[in-house]
Tab-separated table of C-alpha atoms in Angstrom:
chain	number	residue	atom	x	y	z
A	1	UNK	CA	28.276	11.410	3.530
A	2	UNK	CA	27.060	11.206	-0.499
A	3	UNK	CA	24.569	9.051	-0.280
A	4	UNK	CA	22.023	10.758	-2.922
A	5	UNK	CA	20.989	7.874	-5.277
A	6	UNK	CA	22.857	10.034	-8.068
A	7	UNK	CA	26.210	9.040	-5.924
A	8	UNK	CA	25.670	5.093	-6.589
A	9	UNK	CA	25.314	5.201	-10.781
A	10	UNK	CA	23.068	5.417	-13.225
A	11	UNK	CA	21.634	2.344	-12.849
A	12	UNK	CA	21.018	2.558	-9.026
A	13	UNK	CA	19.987	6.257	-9.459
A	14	UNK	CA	17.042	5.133	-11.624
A	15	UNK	CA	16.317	2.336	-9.618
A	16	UNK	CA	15.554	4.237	-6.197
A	17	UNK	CA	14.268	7.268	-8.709
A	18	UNK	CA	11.042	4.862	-9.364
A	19	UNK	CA	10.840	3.644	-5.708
A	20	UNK	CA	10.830	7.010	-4.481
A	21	UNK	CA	7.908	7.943	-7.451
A	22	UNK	CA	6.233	4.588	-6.356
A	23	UNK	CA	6.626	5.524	-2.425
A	24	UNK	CA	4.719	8.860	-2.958
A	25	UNK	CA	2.052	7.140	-5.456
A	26	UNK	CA	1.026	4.531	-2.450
A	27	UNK	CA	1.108	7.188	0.037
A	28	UNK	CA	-2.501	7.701	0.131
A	29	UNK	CA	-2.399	4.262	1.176
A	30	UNK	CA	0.213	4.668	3.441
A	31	UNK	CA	-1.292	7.789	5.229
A	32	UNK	CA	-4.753	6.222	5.878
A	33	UNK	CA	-2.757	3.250	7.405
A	34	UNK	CA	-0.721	5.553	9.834
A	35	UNK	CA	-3.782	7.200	10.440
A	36	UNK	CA	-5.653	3.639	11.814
A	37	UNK	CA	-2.073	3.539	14.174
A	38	UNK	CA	-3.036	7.004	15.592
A	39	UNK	CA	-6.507	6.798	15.770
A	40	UNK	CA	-7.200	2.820	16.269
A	41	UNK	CA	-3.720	1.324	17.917
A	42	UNK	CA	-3.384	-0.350	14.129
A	43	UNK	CA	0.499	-1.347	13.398
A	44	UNK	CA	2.081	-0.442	9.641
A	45	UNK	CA	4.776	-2.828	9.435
A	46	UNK	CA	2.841	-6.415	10.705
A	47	UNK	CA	4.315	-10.095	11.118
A	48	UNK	CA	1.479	-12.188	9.487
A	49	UNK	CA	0.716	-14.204	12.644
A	50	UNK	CA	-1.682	-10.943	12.762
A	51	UNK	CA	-3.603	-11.412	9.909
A	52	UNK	CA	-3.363	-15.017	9.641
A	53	UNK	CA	-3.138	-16.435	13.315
A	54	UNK	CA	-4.613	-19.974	11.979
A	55	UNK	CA	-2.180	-20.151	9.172
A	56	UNK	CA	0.229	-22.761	10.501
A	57	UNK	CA	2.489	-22.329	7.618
A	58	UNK	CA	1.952	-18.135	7.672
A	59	UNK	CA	3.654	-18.474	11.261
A	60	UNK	CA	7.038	-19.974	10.120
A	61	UNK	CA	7.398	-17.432	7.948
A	62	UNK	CA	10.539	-15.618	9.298
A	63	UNK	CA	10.769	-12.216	7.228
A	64	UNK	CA	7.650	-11.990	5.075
A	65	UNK	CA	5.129	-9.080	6.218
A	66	UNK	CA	2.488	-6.992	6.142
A	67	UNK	CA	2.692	-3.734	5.168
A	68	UNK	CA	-0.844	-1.969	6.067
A	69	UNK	CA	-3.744	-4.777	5.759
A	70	UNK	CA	-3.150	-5.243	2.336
A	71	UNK	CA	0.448	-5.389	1.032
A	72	UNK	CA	2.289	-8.802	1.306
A	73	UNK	CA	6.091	-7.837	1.001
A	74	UNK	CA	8.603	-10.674	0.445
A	75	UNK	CA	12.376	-9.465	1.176
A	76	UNK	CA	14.706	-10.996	-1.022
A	77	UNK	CA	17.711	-11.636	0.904
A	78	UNK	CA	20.238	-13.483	-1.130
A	79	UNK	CA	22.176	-11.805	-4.291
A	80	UNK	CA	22.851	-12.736	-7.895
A	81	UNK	CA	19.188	-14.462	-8.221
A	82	UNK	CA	16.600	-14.103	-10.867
A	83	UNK	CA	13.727	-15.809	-8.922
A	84	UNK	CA	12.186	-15.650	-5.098
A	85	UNK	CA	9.984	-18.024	-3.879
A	86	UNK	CA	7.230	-16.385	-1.327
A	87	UNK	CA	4.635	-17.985	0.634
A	88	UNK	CA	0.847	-17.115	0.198
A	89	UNK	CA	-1.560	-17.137	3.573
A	90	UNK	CA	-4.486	-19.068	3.179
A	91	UNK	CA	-6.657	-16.332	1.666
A	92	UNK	CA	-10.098	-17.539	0.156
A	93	UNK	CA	-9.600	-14.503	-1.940
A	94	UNK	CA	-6.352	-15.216	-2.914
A	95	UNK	CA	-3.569	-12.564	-3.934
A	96	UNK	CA	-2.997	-10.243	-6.457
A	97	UNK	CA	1.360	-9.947	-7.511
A	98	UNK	CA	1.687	-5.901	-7.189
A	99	UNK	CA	3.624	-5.929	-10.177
A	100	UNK	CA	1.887	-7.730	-13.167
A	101	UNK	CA	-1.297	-8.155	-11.802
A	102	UNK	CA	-1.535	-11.605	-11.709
A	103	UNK	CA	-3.747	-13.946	-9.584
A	104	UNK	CA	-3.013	-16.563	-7.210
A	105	UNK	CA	-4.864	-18.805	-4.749
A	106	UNK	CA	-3.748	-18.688	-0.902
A	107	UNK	CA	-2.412	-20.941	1.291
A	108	UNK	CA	0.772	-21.636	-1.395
A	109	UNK	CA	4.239	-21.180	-2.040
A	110	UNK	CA	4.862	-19.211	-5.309
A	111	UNK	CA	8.287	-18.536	-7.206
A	112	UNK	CA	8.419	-15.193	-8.996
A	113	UNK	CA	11.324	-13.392	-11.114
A	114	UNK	CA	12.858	-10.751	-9.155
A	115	UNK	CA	15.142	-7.864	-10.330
A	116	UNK	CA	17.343	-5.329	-8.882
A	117	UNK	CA	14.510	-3.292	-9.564
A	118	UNK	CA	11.919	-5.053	-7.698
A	119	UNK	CA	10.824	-7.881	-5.073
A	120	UNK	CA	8.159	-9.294	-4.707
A	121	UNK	CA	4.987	-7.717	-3.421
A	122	UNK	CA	1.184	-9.225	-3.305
A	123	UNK	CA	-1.933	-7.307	-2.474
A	124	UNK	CA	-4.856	-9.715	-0.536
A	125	UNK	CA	-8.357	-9.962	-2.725
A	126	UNK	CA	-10.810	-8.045	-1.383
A	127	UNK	CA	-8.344	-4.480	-1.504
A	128	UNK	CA	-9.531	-1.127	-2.288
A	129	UNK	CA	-5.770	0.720	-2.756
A	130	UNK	CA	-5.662	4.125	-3.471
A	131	UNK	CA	-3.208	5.184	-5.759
A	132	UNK	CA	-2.009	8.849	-6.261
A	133	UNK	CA	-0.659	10.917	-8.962
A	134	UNK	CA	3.184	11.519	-8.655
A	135	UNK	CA	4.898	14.297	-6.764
A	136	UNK	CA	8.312	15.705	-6.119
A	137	UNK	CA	7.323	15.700	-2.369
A	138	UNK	CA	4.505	14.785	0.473
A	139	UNK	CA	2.542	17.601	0.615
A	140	UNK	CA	2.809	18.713	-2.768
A	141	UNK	CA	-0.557	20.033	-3.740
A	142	UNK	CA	-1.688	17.712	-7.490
A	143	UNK	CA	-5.028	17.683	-8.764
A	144	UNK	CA	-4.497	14.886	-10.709
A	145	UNK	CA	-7.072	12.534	-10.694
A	146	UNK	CA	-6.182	9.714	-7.666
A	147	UNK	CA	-6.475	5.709	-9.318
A	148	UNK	CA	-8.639	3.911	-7.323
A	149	UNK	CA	-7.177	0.067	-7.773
A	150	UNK	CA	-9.998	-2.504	-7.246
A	151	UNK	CA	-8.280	-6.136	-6.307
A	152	UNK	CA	-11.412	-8.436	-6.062
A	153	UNK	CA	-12.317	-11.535	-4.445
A	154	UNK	CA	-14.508	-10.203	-1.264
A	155	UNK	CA	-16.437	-7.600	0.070
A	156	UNK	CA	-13.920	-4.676	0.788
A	157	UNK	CA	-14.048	-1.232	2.652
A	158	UNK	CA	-11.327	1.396	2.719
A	159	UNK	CA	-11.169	4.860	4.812
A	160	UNK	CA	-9.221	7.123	3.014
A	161	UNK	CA	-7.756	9.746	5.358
A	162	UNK	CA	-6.313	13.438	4.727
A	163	UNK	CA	-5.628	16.070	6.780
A	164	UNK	CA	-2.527	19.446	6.679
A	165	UNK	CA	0.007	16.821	6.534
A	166	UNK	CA	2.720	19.122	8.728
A	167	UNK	CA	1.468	19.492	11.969
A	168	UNK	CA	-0.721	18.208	14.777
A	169	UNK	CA	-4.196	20.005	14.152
A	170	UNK	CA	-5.483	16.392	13.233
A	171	UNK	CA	-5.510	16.323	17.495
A	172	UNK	CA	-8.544	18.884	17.290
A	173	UNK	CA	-10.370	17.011	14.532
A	174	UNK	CA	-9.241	18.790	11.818
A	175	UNK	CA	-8.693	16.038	9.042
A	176	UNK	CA	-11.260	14.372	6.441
A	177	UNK	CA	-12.335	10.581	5.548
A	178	UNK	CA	-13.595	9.434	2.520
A	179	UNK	CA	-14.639	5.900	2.886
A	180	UNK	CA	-15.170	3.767	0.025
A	181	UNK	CA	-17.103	0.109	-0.219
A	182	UNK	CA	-16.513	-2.625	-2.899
A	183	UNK	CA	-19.479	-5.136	-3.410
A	184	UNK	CA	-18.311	-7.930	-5.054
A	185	UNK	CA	-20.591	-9.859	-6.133
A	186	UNK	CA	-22.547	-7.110	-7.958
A	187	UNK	CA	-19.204	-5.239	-8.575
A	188	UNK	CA	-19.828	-1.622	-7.688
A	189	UNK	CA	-17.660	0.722	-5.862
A	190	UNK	CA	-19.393	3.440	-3.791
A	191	UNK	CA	-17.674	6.416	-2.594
A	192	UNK	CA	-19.364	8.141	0.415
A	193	UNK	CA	-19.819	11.625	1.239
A	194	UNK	CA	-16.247	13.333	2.562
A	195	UNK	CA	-16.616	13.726	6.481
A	196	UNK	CA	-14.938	16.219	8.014
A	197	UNK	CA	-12.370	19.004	7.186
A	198	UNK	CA	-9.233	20.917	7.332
A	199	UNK	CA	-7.486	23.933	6.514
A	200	UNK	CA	-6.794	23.949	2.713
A	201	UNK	CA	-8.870	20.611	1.958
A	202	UNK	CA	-9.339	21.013	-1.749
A	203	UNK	CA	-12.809	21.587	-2.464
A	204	UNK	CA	-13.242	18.493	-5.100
A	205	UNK	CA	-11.662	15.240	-5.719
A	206	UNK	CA	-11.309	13.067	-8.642
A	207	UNK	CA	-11.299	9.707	-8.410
C-alpha cells in the first residue's frame, strides 16, 4: 500500500515531515522513558489517574494522557475546528503549552487553537526535557549540541539514558546515564558525571 506521507499531498507530506523531525528531536526524552519501563516497571503511554490519583476532575478525563512523566497530550477528536479545550491536573507548578511556551496554573480547563498541524500538548513545571538535534534516523550518529529545555516551577531531576540503540547489550550493563538536577529556587542546573558505558559512546557531549 502507498502510504509514504509524499502519497497524501503536499500539505500532509509537510505536516508528518515536521512530526517525524519533532519525533526524533524528543527522542532523548523518549528513550530515557522506555528505559525507566525496562529498568523500573515505568509505563510510556499513562492515563492520568497515575500521576494525579487525587485529581477528581483528572479521573473523568476519558482520552487525555501522559506521555512519559512530563508530556500532557490532548487528542483532538472532532474535525473542521480551530480550538480544543483540555483539562489541566491540579499541578502547584502548573503547565507549560509545548508549543508557544506559555504558562498556565493547574487544576483548569484551558481552550487552545489547534491546527492540522498540531494538538495540543503541555509539559508539567518542574521538567528537565532533553531535546536533540535532528536526524534522518534513530541511531544516526550528530554531534550537535543536545537543548536542554528547563520548564520551572519545582525542584526537578532527569536521568538521561543512552546505550547501542540496536541490540540487547544494555542486559549486561552496557549503557550510560547522565542525570541532571534543576534547583529552583536558586535556578541552577547541574549535570553529573556520565555513569557507565557502551560500545561507541561518544567521548564528549554538549549540552
Amino acid at each position: 500500500s502507498n502510504t509514504e506521507p509524499w502519497n497524501y499531498g503536499e500539505e500532509a507530506k509537510n505536516i508528518i515531515t515536521d512530526c517525524i523531525k519533532l519525533r526524533y528531536r524528543l527522542l532523548p526524552y523518549i528513550y530515557s522513558e522506555a528505559a525507566k519501563v525496562s529498568f523500573s516497571g515505568s509505563t510510556i503511554m499513562r492515563p492520568l489517574l497515575f500521576d494525579f490519583p487525587h485529581d477528581k476532575e483528572a479521573l473523568k478525563q476519558e482520552v487525555e494522557y501522559m506521555f512519559g512523566q512530563s508530556l500532557l497530550i490532548s487528542p483532538v477528536l472532532k474535525s473542521s475546528i480551530n480550538e480544543w479545550t483540555t483539562y489541566l491536573p491540579n499541578c502547584k507548578a502548573g503547565w507549560y503549552d509545548f508549543n508557544t511556551g506559555k504558562k498556565y496554573d493547574g487544576g483548569q480547563n484551558v481552550t487552545t487553537p489547534v491546527t492540522l498541524s498540531h494538538i495540543p500538548v503541555f509539559v508539567k513545571g518542574g521538567t528537565i526535557l532533553p531535546y536533540g538535534p535532528e536526524k534522518q534516523w534513530a541511531d544516526q550518529h550528530n554531534d550537535a549540541p543536545m537543548e536542554i529545555r528547563i520548564y520551572p516551577g519545582s525542584d526537578a531531576n532527569f536521568e538521561l539514558y543512552e546505550d547501542e540503540g540496536d541490540n540487547y547489550n544494555y542486559e549486561k550493563g552496557e549503557y550510560c546515564i547522565i542525570k541532571f538536577k534543576w534547583n529552583d529556587k536558586k535556578g541552577i542546573l547541574t549535570i553529573d558525571n556520565r555513569q557507565g558505558a557502551y560500545k561507541g559512546m561518544p567521548a564528549e557531549r554538549t549540552f
